[in-house]
XYZ file of C-alpha atoms in Angstrom:
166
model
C 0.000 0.000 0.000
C 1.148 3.664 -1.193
C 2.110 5.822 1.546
C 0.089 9.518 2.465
C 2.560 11.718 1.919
C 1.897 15.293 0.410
C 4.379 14.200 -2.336
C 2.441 11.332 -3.401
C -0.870 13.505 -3.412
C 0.050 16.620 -4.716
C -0.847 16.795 -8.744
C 1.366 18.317 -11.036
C 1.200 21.672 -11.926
C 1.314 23.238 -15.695
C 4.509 25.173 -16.873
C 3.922 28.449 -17.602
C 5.974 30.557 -19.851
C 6.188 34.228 -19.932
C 7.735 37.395 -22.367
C 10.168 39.563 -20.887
C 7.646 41.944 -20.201
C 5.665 38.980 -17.950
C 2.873 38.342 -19.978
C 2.090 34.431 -20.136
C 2.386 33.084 -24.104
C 2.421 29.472 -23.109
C 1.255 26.774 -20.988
C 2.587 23.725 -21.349
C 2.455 20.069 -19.706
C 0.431 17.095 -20.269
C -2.031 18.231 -17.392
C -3.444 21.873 -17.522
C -3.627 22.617 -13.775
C -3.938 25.779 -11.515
C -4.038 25.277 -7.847
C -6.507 26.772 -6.227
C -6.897 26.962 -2.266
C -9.959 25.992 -0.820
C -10.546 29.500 0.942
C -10.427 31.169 -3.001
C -13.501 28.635 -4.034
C -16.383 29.956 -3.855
C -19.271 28.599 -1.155
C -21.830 27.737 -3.778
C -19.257 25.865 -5.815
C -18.205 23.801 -2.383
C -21.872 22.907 -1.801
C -22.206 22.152 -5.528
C -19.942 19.469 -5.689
C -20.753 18.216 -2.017
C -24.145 17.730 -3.044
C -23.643 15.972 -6.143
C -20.655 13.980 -5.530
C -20.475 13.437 -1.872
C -23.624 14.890 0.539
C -21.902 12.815 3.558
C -18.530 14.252 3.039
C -18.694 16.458 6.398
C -19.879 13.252 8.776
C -17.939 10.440 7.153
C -15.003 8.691 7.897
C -13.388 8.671 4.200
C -16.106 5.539 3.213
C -19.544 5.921 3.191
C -21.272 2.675 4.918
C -24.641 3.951 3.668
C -23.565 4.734 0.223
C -21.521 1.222 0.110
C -25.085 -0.759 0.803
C -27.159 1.466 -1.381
C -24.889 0.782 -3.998
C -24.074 -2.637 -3.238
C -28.342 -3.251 -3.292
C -28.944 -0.928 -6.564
C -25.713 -3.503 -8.071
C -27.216 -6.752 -7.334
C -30.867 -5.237 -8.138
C -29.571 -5.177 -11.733
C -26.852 -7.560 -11.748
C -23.947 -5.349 -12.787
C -22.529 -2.268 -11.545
C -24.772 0.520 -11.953
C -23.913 2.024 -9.475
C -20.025 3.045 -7.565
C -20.018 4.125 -4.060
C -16.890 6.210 -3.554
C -16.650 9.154 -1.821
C -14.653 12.499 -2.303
C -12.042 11.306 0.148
C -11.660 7.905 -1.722
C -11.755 9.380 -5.172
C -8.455 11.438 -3.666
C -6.753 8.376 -2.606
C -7.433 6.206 -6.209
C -4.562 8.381 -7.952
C -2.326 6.686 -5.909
C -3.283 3.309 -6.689
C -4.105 0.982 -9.983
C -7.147 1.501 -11.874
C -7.455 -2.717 -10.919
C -10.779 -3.846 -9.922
C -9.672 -6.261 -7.048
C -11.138 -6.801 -4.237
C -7.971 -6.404 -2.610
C -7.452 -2.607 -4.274
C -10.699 -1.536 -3.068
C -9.543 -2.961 0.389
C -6.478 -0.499 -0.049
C -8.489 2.559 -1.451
C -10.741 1.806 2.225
C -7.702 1.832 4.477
C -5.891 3.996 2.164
C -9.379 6.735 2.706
C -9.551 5.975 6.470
C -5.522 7.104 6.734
C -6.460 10.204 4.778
C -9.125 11.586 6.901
C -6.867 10.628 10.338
C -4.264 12.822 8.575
C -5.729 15.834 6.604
C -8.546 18.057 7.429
C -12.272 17.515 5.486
C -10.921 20.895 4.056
C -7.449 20.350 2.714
C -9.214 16.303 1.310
C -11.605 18.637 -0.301
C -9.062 21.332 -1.511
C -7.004 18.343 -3.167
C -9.934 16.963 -4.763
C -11.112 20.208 -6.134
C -7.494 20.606 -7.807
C -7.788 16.994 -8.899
C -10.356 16.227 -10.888
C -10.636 15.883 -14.291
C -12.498 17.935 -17.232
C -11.561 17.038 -20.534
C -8.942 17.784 -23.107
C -6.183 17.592 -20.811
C -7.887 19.979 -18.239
C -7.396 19.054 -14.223
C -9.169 21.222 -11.632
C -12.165 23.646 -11.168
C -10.233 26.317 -11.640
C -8.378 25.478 -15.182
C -11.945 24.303 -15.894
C -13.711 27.635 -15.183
C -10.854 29.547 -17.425
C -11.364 27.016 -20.133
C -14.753 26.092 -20.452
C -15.985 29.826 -19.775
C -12.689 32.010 -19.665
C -13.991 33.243 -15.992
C -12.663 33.087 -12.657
C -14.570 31.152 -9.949
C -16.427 33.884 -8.302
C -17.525 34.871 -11.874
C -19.289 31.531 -12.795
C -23.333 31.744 -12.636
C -24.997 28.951 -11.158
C -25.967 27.401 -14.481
C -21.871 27.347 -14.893
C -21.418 25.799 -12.345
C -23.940 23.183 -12.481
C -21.893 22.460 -15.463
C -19.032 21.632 -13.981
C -20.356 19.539 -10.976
């Protein structure tokens, strides 16, 4: 099992190339990423992507044992996999492991989830997620997404925007 380190978690960011007068002519990287702190996202973005991806995020423990048998019922209901159960925290944790459908990876991604939350604050596990996840085109992050998609900054996205991008 991968260890939780801040090395291991942190995404890479994109090169950026600038004139000698300091304006940017080039980005460059196989990601397009701009960090963004969670304190510069705006509320209604948060509660956006809480509410669509994760509405247990604030009271679980990095797995969500309501979410696992919902999904686990909805799954046999229709005899395939309709249905995933990870949360935000686990989604976090999954870029440090295979994309193997073992029962012994989702064991990991479990204690792997569990480790994060003992370590990090619901905050900095969303913060990393926010600056994790993945648009199109080569485009990482709710911020690169808001500047490429609509060539705004976060606080400038309406809410149709933003249900966009949740």
């Amino acid at each position: 099992v991968p260890d939780i380190t801040q090395a291991n978690l942190q995404d890479p960011l994109s090169s950026e190339i600038y004139d000698k007068n300091l304006n940017l002519i080039a980005t460059v990287g196989a990601e397009k990423r701009e960090y963004v702190s969670i304190n510069d996202i705006p509320k209604n973005i948060t509660d956006a992507v809480l509410s669509t991806e994760d509405s247990r995020f604030q009271s679980h423990i990095g797995i969500d044992p309501i979410r696992l048998i919902k999904a686990a019922l909805v799954n046999i209901r229709s005899n395939s996999a309709q249905q995933g159960a990870s949360t935000i925290t686990q989604q976090v944790v999954n870029s440090l492991l295979t994309s193997d459908k073992s029962l012994q990876r989702k064991i990991q991604e479990a204690y792997l989830s569990l480790k994060l939350e003992n370590r990090y604050s619901k905050d900095d596990i969303l913060e990393m997620y926010m600056n994790k996840i993945y648009y199109s085109d080569g485009q990482y992050g709710i911020k690169t997404a808001a500047k490429y998609f609509y060539n705004k900054e976060l606080n400038q996205l309406t809410l149709p925007q933003i249900a966009l991008l949740t």
